[in-house]
CSV table of C-alpha atoms in Angstrom, one decimal:
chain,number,residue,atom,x,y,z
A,606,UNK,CA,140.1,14.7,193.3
A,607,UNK,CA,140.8,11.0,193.3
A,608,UNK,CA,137.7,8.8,194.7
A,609,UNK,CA,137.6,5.2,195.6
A,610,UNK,CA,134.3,3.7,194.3
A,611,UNK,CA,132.8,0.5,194.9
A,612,UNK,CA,132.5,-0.7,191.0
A,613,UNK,CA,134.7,1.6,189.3
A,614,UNK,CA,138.1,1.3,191.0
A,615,UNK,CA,139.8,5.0,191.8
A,616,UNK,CA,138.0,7.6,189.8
A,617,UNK,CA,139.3,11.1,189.0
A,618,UNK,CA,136.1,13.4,189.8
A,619,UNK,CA,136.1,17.6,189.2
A,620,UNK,CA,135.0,19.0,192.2
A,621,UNK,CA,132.0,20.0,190.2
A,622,UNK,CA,130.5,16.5,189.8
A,623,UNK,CA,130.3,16.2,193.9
A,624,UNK,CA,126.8,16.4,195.1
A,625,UNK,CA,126.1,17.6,198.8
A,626,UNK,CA,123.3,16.4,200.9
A,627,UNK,CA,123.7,17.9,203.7
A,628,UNK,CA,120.9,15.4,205.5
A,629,UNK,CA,122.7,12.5,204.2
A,630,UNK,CA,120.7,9.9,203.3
A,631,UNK,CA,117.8,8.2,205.6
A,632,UNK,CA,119.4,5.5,208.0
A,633,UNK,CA,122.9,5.7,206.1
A,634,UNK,CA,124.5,7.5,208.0
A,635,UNK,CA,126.5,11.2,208.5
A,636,UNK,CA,127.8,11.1,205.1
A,637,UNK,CA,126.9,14.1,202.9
A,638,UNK,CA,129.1,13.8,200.0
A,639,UNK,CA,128.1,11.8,196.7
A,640,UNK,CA,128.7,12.1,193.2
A,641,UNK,CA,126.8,9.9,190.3
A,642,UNK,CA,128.7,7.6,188.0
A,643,UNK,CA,127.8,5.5,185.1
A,644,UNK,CA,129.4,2.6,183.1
A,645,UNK,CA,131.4,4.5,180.3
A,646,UNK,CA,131.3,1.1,178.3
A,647,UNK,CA,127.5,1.1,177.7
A,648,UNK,CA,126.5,3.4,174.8
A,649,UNK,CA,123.5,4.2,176.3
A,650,UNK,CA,122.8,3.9,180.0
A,651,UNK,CA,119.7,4.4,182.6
A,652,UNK,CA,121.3,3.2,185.5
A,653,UNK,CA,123.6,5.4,187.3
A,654,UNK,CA,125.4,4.6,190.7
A,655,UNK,CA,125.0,7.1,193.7
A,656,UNK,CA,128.1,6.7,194.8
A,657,UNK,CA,129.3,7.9,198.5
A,658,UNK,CA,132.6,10.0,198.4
A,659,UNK,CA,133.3,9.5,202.1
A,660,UNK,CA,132.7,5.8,202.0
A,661,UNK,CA,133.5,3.7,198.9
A,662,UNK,CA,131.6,0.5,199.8
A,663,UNK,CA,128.1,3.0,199.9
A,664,UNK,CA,126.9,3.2,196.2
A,665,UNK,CA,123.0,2.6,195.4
A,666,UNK,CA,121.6,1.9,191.8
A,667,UNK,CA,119.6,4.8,191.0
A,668,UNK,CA,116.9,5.5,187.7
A,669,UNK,CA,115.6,8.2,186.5
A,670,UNK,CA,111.5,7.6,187.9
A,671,UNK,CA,109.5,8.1,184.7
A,672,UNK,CA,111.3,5.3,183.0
A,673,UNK,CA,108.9,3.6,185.1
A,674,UNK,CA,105.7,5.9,185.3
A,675,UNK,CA,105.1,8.4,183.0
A,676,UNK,CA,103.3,10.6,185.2
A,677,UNK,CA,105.7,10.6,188.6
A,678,UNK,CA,104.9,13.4,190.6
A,679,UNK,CA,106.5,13.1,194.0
A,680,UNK,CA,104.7,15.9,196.5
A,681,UNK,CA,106.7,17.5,199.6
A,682,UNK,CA,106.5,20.0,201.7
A,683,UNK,CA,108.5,23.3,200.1
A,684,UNK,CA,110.2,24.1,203.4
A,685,UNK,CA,112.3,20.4,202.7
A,686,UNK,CA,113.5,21.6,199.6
A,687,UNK,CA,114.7,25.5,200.6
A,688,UNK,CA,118.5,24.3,201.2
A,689,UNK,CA,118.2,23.2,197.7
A,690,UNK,CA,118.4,26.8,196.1
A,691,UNK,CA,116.2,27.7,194.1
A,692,UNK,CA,114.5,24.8,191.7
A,693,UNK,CA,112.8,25.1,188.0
A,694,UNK,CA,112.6,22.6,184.9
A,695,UNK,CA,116.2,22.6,183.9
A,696,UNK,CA,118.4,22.2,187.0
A,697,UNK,CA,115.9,20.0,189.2
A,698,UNK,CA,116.5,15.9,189.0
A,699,UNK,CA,114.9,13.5,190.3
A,700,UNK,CA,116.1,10.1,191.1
A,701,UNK,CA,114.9,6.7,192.5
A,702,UNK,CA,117.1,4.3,194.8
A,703,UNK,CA,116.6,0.5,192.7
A,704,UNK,CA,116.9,-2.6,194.5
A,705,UNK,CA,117.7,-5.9,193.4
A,706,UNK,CA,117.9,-9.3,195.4
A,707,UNK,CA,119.6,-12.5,193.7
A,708,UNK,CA,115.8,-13.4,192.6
A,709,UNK,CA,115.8,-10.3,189.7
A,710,UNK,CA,112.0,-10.5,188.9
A,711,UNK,CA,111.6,-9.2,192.4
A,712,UNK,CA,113.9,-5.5,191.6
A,713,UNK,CA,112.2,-3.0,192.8
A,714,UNK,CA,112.5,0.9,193.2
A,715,UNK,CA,111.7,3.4,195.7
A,716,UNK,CA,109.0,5.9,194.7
A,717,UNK,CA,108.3,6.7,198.2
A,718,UNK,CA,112.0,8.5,198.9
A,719,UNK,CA,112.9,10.0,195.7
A,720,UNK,CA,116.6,11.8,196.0
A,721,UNK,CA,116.1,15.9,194.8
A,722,UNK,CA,118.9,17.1,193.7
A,723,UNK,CA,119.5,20.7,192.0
A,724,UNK,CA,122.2,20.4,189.4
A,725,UNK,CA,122.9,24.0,189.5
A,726,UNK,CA,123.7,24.7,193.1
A,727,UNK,CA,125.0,20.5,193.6
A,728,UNK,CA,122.7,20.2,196.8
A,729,UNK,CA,120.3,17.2,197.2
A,730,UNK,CA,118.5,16.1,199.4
A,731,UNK,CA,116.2,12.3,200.0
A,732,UNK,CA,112.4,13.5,200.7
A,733,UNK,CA,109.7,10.9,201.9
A,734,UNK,CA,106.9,11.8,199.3
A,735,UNK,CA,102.9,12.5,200.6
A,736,UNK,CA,101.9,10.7,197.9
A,737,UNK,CA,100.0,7.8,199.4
A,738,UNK,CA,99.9,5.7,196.5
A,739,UNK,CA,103.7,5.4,196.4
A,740,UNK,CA,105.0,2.9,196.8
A,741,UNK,CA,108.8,1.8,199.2
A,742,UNK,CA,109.1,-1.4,197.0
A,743,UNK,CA,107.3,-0.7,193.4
A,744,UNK,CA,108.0,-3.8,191.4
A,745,UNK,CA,109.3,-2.9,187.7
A,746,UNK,CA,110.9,-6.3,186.4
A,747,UNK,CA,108.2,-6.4,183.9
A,748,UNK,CA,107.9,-2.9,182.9
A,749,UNK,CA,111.8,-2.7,182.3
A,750,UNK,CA,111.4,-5.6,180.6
A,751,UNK,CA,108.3,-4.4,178.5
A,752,UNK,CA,110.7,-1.6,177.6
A,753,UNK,CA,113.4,-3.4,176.8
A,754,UNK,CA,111.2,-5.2,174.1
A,755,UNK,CA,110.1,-2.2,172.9
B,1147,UNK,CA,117.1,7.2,226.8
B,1148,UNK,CA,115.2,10.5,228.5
B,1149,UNK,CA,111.8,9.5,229.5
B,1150,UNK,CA,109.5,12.3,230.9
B,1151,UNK,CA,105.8,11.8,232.4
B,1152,UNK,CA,103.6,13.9,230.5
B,1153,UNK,CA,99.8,14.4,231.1
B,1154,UNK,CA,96.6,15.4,228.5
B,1155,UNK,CA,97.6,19.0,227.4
B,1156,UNK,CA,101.6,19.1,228.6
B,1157,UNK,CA,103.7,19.6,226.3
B,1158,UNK,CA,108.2,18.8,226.2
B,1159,UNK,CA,109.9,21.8,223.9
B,1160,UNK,CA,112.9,20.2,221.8
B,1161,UNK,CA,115.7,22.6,220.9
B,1162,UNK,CA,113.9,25.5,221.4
B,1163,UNK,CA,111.5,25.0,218.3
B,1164,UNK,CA,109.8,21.7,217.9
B,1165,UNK,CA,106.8,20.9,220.5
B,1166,UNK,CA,105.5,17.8,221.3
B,1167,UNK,CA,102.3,18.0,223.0
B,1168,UNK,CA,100.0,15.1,224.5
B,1169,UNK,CA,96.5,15.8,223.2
B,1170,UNK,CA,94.5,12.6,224.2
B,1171,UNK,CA,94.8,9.4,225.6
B,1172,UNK,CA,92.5,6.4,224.7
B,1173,UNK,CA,93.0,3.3,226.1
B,1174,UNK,CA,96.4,2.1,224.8
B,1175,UNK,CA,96.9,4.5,221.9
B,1176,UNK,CA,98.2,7.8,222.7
B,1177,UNK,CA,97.9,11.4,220.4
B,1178,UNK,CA,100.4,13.5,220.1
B,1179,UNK,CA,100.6,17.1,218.5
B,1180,UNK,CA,104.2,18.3,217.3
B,1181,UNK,CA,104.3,22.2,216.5
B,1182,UNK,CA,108.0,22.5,214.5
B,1183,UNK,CA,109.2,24.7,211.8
B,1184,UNK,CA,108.0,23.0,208.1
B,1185,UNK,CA,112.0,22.7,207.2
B,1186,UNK,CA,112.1,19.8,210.5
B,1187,UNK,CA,111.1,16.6,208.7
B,1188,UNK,CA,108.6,14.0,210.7
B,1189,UNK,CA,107.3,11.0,210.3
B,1190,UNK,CA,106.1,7.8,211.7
B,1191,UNK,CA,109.0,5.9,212.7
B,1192,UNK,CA,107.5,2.4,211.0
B,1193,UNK,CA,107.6,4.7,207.4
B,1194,UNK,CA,111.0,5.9,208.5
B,1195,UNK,CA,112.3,2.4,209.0
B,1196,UNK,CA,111.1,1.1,205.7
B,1197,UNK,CA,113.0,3.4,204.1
B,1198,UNK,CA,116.1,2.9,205.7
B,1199,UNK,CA,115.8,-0.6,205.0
B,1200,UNK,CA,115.3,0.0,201.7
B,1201,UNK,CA,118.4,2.3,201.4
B,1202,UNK,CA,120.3,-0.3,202.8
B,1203,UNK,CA,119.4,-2.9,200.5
B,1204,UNK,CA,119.8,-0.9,197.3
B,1205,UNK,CA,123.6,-0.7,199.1
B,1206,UNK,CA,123.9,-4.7,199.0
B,1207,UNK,CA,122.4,-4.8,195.4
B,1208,UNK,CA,123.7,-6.5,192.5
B,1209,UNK,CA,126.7,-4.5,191.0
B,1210,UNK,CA,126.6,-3.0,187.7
B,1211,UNK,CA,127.1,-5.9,185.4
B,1212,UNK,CA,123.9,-7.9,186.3
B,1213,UNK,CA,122.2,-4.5,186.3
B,1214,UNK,CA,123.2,-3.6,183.1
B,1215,UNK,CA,122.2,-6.7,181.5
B,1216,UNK,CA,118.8,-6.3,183.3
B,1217,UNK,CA,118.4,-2.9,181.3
B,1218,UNK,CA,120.0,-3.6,178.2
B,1219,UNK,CA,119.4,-5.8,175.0
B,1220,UNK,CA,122.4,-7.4,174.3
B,1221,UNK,CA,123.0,-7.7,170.6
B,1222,UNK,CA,123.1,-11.5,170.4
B,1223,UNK,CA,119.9,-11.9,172.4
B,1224,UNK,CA,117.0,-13.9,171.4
B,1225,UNK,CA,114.4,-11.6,170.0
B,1226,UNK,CA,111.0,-11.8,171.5
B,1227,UNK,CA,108.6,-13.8,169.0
């Protein structure tokens, strides 16, 4: 199906690549259907846009959380996960919504709301983690760029 | 919105499965007890705002060409000394 996406003009997207999250996201909104997109120009890429189907101006940043700590371990309650179908090592990912304001040095991501998302049955879903220590704005200008130098 | 007076011990039912019941009352802060099914998520709204703000600004982000650069040496750039 043809999708109009914020950064990537009108995209052709098999019905496969559409993710359903059936609560939506926290404070966005009734929208339930989204699909992840990267820049097919860069070789190698660890940002991906969550883009919205239903809305084309609603795409977040997302990365992948242990490219910036090795030992992410978001805790929730099973019960929030159920809808999901049933979860193990290969079809579970987990993402993390990255901001950036026009100061860069200040990009952060979200380690508190991680998005869960099981690639077999397409259903996701954005948890609020127990984890106390996480963090809603984790700064990680200076471990991406650490990285980067790497 | 619906406002209900509640005393120590009452309790409101919310669709038939989520209860919300006043357990004590000190001074100006107030606990409550809610009995719902573990698949009904709840929090405190101040936590639930947070993230919604956040949400919203990883919507009003930079797009994808400031990002990428962020992420990604580009060939021609200094190295590090």
């Amino acid at each position: 199906m043809l999708v109009r996406t914020k950064y990537f003009g009108e995209v052709d997207l098999p019905e496969e690549k559409i993710l359903e999250f059936e609560r939506g996201l926290i404070g966005l909104g009734d929208y339930k259907k989204f699909t992840l997109l990267h820049d097919c120009e860069k070789e190698e890429t660890n940002i991906q846009w969550f883009q919205c189907i239903e809305e084309p101006s609603l795409a977040l940043p997302v990365i992948r959380p242990w490219l910036v700590m090795d030992d992410y371990n978001p805790v929730v309650e099973d019960e929030l996960l159920r809808g999901l179908g049933e979860l193990n090592d290969d079809n579970l990912v987990i993402l993390v919504t990255m901001t950036v304001p026009s100061d860069v040095e200040n990009m952060t991501v979200n380690l508190k709301a991680p998005l869960v998302i099981n690639s077999d049955t397409k259903k996701g879903v954005q948890i609020i983690a127990e984890n106390e220590e996480y963090e809603v704005k984790y700064r990680v200008y200076d471990i991406l760029k650490q990285k980067k130098e790497d | 919105m619906l406002a209900l007076a509640r005393k120590v011990n009452e309790s409101i039912i919310i669709n038939g499965n989520v209860e919300v019941t006043i357990l004590e009352i000190k001074g100006d802060q107030i606990k409550v007890g809610v009995n719902a099914p573990k698949s009904v998520p709840i929090y405190r709204k101040e936590l639930y705002a947070q993230i919604q703000k956040s949400n919203e600004e990883a919507v009003r982000t930079a797009g994808p060409e400031v990002l990428s650069k962020l992420l990604h040496p580009s060939p021609d750039a200094p190295k590090p000394v």
